[in-house]
mmCIF file of C-alpha atoms in Angstrom:
data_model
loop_
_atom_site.group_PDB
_atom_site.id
_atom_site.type_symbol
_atom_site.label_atom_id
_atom_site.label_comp_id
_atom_site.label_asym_id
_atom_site.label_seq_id
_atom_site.Cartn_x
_atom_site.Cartn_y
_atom_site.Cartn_z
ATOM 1 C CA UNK A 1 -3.514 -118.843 -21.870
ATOM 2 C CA UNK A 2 -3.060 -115.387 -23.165
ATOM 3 C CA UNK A 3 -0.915 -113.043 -21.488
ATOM 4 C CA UNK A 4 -2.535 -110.024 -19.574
ATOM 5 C CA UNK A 5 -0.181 -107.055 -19.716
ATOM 6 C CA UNK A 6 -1.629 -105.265 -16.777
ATOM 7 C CA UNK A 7 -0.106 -107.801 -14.524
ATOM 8 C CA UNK A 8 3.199 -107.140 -16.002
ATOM 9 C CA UNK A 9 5.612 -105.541 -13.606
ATOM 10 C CA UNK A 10 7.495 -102.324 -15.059
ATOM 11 C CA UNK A 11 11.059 -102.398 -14.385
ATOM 12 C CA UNK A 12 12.699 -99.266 -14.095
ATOM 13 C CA UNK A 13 15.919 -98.685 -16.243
ATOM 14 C CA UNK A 14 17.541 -96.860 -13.636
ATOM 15 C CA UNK A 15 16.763 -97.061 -9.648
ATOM 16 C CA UNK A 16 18.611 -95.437 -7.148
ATOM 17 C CA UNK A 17 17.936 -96.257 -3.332
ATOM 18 C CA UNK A 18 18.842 -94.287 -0.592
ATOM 19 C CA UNK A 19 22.157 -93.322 -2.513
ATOM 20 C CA UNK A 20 24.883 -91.313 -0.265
ATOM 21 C CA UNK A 21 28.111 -90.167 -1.419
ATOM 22 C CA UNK A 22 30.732 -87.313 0.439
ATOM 23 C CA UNK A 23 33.857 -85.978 -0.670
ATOM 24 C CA UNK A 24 35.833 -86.076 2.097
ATOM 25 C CA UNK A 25 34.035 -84.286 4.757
ATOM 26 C CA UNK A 26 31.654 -82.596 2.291
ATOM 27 C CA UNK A 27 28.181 -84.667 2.176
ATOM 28 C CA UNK A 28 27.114 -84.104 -1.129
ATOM 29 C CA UNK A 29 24.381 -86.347 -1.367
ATOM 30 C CA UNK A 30 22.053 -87.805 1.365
ATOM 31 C CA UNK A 31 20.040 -90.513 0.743
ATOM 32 C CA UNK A 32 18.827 -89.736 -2.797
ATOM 33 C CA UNK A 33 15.920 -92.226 -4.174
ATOM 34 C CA UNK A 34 14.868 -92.135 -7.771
ATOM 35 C CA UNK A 35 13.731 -94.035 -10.428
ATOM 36 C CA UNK A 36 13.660 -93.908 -14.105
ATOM 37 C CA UNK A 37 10.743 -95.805 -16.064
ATOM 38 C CA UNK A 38 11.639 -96.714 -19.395
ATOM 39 C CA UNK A 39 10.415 -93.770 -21.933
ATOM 40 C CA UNK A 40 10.506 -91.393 -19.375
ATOM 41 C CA UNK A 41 12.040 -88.228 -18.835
ATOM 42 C CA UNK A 42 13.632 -87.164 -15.793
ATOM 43 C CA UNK A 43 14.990 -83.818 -14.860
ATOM 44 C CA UNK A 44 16.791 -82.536 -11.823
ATOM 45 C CA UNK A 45 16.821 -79.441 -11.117
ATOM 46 C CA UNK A 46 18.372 -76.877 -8.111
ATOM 47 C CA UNK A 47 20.887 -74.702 -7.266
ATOM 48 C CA UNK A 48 24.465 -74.886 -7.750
ATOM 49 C CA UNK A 49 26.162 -77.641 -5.471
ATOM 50 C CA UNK A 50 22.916 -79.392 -4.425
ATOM 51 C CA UNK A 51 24.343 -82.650 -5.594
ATOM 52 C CA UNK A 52 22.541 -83.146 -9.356
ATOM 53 C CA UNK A 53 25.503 -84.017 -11.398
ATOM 54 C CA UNK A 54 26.815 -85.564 -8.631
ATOM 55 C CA UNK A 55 23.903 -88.571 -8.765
ATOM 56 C CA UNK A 56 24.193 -88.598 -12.260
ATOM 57 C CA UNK A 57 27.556 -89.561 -12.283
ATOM 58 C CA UNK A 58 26.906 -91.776 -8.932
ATOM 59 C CA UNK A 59 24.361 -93.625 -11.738
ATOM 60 C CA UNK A 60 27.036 -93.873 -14.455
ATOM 61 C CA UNK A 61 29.501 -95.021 -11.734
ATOM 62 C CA UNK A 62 32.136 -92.443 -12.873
ATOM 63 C CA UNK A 63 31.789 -92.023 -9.239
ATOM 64 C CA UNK A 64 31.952 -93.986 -6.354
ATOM 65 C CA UNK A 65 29.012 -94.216 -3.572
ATOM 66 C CA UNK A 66 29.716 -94.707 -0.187
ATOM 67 C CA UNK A 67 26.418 -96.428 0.655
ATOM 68 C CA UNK A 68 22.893 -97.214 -1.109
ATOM 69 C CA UNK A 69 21.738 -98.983 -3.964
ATOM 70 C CA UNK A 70 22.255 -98.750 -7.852
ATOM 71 C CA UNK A 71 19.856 -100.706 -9.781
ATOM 72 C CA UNK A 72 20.108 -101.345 -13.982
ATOM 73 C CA UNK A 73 17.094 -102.884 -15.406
ATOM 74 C CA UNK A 74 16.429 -104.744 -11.863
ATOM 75 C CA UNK A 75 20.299 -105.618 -12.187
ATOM 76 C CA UNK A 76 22.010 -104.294 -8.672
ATOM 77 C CA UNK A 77 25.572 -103.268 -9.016
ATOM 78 C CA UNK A 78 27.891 -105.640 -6.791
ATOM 79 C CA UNK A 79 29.757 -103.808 -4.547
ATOM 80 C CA UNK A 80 33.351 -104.438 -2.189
ATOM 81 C CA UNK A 81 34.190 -103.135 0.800
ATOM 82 C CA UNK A 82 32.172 -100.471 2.747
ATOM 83 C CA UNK A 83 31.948 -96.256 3.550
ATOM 84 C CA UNK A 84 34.703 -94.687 1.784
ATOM 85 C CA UNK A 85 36.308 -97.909 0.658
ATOM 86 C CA UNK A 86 33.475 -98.901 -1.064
ATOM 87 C CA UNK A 87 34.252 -100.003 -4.922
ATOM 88 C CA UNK A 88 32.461 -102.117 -8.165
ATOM 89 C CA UNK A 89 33.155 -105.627 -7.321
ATOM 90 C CA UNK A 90 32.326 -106.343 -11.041
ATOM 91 C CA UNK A 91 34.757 -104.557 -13.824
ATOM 92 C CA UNK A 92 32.684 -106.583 -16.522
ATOM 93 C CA UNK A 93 29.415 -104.958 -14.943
ATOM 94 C CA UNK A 94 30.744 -101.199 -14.592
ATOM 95 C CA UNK A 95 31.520 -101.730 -18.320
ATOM 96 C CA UNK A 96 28.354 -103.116 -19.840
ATOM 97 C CA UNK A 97 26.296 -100.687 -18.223
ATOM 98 C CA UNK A 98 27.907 -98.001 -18.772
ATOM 99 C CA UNK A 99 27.956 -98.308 -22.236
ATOM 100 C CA UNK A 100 24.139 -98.748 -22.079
ATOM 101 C CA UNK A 101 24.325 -95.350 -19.738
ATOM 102 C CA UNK A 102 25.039 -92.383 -22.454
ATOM 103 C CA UNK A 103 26.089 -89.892 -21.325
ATOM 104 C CA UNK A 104 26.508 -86.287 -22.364
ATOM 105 C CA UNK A 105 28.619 -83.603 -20.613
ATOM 106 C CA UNK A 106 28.463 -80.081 -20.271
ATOM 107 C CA UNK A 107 31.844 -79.599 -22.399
ATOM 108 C CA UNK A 108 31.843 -81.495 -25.509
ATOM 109 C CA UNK A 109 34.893 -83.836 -24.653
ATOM 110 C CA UNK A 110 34.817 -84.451 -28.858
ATOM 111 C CA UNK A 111 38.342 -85.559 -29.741
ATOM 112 C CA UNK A 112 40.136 -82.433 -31.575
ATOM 113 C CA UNK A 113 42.305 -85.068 -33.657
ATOM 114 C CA UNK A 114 39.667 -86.745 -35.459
ATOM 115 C CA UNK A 115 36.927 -85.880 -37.306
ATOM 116 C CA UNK A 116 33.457 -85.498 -36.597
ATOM 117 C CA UNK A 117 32.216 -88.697 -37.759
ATOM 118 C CA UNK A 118 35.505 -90.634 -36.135
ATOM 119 C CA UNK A 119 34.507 -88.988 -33.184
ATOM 120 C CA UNK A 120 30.502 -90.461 -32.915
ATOM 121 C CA UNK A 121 32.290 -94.034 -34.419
ATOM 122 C CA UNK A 122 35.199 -94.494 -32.224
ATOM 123 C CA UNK A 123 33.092 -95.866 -29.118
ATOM 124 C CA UNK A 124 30.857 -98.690 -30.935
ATOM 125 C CA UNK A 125 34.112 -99.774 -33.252
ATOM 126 C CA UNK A 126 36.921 -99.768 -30.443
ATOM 127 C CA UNK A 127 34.747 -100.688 -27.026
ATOM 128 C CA UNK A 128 31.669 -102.855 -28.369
ATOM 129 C CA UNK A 129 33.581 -103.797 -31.311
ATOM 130 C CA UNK A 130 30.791 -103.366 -33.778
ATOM 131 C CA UNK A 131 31.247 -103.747 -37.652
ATOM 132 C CA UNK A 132 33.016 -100.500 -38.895
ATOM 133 C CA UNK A 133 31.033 -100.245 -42.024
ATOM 134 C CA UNK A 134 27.462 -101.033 -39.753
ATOM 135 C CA UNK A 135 28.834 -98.037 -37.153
ATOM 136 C CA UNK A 136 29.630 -95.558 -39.784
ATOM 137 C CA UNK A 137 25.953 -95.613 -41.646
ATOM 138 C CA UNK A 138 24.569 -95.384 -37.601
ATOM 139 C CA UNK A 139 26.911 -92.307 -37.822
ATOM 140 C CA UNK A 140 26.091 -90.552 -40.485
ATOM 141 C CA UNK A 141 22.167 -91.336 -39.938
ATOM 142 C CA UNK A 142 22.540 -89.570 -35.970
ATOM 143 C CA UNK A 143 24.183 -86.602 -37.559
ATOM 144 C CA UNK A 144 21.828 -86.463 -40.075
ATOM 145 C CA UNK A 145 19.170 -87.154 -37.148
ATOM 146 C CA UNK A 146 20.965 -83.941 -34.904
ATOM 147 C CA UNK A 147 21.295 -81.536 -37.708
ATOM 148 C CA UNK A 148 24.921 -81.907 -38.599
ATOM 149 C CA UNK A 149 25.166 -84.408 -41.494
ATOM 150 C CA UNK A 150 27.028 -81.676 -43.537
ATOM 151 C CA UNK A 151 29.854 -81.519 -40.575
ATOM 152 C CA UNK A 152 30.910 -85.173 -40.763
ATOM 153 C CA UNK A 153 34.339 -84.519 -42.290
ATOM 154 C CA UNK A 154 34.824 -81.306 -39.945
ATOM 155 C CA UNK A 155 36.838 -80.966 -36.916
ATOM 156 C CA UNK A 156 35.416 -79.963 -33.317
ATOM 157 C CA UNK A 157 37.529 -76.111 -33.624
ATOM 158 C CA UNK A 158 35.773 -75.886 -37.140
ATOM 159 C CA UNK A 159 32.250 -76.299 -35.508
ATOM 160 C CA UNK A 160 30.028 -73.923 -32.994
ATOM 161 C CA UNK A 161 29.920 -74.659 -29.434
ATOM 162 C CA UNK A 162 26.139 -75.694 -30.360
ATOM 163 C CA UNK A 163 27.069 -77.981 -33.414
ATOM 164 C CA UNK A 164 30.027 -79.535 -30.907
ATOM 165 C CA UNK A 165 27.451 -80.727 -28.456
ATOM 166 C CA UNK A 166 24.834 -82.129 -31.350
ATOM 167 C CA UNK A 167 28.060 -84.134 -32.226
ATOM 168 C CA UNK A 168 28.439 -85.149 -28.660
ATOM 169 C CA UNK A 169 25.069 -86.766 -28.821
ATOM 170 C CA UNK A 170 25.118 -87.916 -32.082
ATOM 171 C CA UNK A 171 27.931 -89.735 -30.193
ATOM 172 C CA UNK A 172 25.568 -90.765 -27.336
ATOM 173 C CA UNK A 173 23.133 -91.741 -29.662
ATOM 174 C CA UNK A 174 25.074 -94.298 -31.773
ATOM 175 C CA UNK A 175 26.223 -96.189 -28.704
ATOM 176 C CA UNK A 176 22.855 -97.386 -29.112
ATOM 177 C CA UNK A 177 22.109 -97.182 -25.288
ATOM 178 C CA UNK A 178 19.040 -97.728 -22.600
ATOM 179 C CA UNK A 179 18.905 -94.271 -21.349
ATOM 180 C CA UNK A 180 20.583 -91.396 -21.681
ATOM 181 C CA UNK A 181 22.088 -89.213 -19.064
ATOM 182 C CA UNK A 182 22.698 -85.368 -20.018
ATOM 183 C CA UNK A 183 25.024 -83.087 -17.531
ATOM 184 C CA UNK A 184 23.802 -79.479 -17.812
ATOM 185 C CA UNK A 185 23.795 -79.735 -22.136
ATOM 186 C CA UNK A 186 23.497 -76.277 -22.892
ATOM 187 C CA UNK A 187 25.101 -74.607 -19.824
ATOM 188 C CA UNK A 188 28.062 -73.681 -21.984
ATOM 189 C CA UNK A 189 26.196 -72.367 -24.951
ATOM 190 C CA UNK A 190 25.306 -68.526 -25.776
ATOM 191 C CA UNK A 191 21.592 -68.244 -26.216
ATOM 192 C CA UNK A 192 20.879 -68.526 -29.604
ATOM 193 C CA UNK A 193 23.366 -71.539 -29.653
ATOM 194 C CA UNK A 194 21.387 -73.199 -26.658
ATOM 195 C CA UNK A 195 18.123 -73.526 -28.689
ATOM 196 C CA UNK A 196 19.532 -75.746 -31.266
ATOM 197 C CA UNK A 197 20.290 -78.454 -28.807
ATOM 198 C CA UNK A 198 17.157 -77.926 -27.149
ATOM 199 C CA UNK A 199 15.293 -78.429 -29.801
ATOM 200 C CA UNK A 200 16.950 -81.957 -30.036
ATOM 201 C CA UNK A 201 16.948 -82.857 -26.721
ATOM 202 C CA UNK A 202 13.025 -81.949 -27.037
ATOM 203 C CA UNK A 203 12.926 -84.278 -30.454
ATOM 204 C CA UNK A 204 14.607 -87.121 -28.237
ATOM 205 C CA UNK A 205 11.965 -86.522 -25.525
ATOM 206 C CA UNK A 206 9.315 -86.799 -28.339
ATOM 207 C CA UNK A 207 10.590 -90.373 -29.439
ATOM 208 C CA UNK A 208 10.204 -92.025 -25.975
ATOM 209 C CA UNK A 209 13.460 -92.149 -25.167
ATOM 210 C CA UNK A 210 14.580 -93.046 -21.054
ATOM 211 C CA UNK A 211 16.338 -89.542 -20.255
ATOM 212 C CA UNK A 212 17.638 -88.364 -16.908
ATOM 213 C CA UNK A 213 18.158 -84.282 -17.398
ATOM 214 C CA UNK A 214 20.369 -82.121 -15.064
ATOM 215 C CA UNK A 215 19.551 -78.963 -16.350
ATOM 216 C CA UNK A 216 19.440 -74.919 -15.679
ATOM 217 C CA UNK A 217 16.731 -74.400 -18.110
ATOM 218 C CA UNK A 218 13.770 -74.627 -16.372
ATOM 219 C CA UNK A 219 11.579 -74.034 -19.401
ATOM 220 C CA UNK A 220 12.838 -77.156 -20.931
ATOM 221 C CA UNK A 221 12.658 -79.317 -17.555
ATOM 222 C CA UNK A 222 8.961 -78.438 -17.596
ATOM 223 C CA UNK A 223 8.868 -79.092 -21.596
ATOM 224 C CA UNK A 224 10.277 -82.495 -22.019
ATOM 225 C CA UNK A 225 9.740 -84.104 -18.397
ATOM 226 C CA UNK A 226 7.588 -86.643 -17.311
ATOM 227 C CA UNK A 227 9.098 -86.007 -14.186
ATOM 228 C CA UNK A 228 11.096 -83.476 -12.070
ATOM 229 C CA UNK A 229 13.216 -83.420 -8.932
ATOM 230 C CA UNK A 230 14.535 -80.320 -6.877
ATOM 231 C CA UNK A 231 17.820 -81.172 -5.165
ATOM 232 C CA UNK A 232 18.390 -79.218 -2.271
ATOM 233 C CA UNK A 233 21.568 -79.795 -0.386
ATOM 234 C CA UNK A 234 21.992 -83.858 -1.300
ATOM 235 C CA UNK A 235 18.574 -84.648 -0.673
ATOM 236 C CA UNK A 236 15.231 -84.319 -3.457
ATOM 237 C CA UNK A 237 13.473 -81.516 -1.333
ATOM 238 C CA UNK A 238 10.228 -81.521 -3.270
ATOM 239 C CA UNK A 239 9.375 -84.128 -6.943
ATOM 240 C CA UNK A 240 6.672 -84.714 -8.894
ATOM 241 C CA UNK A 241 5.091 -83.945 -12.501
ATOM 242 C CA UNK A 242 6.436 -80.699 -14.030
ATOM 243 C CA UNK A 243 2.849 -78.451 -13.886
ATOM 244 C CA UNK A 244 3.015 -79.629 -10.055
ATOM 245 C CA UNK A 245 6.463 -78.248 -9.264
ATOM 246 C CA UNK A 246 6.047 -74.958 -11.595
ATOM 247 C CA UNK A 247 3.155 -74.203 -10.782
ATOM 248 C CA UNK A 248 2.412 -75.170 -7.502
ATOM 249 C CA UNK A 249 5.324 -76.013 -5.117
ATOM 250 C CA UNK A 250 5.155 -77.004 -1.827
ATOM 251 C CA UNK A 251 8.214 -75.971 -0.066
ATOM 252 C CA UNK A 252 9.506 -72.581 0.839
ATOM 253 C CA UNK A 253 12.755 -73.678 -0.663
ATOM 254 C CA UNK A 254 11.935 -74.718 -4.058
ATOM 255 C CA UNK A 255 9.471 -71.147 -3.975
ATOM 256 C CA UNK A 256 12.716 -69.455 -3.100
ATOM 257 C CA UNK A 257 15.248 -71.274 -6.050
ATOM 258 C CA UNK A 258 12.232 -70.776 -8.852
ATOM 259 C CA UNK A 259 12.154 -67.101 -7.734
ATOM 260 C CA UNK A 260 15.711 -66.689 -8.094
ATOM 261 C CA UNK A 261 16.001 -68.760 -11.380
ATOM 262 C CA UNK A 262 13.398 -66.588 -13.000
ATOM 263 C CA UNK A 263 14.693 -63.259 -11.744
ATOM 264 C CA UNK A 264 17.848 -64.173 -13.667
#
């Protein structure tokens, strides 16, 4: 009996259900629900302190939720103890996915002791314990893949703040992971600097790769996204494809922050 692929049920690499998470007294986010097909491209997008980078480090459990769900590839994370006590019950868990959850910050965090290439191998040699030899051809064939294959015996000071970031996902990259999470990439970049990592991040788009986007730039949200969500103060105020948001948005609110963002 032959298998009919339209009764196949997509799983999404990353789901996140009613997700809530304060610092203290501060409620930073609300009750956030998102998913992530595979191939996709997500962005989120709003103003300063409406929770983005917040959720995407809720997903890559560098932070800790107080209540809601975190879903891997239809895998829950396990959870003990409740509210503001609430913890991974599962160290094994945390670290298997979140070496399939990429991710790539705002500053560089490159290691200034080693080189370039040391830098993208030291994560598949020391934590997945991958064969040094396989990890450094990976290496040199994501730097290559980023623009930087020159720079592999370089050190971060001796590279731009635009080549520094193409390193940091070259790192990403050769972690060989499900999705890949980026934290406002070129927020930290001049200009002209900016467009060479948009111009990868658009490449990495192009290739099908599962992408959740916290980004400024709204002309690359609306470039590489399948999807988009506005964040307004811990909750997605308004989502949906990027011509729908741009172009036509519902609320006052994301009228208001695409006013102000384009002003600038």
């Amino acid at each position: 009996m032959s298998h009919d692929p339209s009764l196949s049920v997509v799983i999404p690499v990353i789901e996140v259900s009613d997700l809530h998470k304060s610092f203290g007294t501060l409620e930073v986010l609300r009750g956030v629900s998102m998913a992530a097909p595979k191939g996709h491209v997500v962005s989120l997008i709003g103003s300063s302190g409406s929770g983005k980078s917040t959720l995407l480090r809720c997903i890559n459990l560098l932070e800790d939720s107080q209540q809601g769900r975190i879903i891997f590839e239809g895998e829950p994370i396990s959870w003990r103890g409740e509210g503001a006590n609430r913890r991974p019950a599962d160290r094994v868990q945390v670290t298997r996915i979140r070496t399939n959850l990429s991710m790539v910050f705002q500053q560089f965090n490159l290691w200034a002791h080693l080189t370039i290439l040391q830098n993208v191998m030291k994560a598949p040699v020391t934590v997945l314990k991958r064969n040094r030899a396989d990890v450094e051809d990976a290496a040199r064939r994501y730097l290559e893949r980023v623009g930087i294959g020159d720079k592999c015996d370089a050190y971060p000071a001796q590279l731009s703040g635009g080549q520094q970031q193409r390193a940091a996902i070259a790192r990403a990259l050769c972690m060989e992971p499900r999705a890949l999470l980026f934290d406002e990439p070129t927020s930290a970049l001049d200009p002209e600097l900016e467009q060479e990592v948009v111009k990868v991040i658009k490449s990495l788009a192009e290739e099908g790769r599962t992408m959740l986007l916290v980004t400024h730039d709204m002309t690359m949200a609306r470039d590489v996204s399948d999807h988009v969500l506005f964040l307004h103060e811990g909750r997605i105020e308004e989502q949906g494809s990027p011509d729908a948001l741009f172009d036509a948005p519902r609320t006052e609110r994301l009228r208001q922050f695409l006013s102000h963002v384009r002003a600038a």
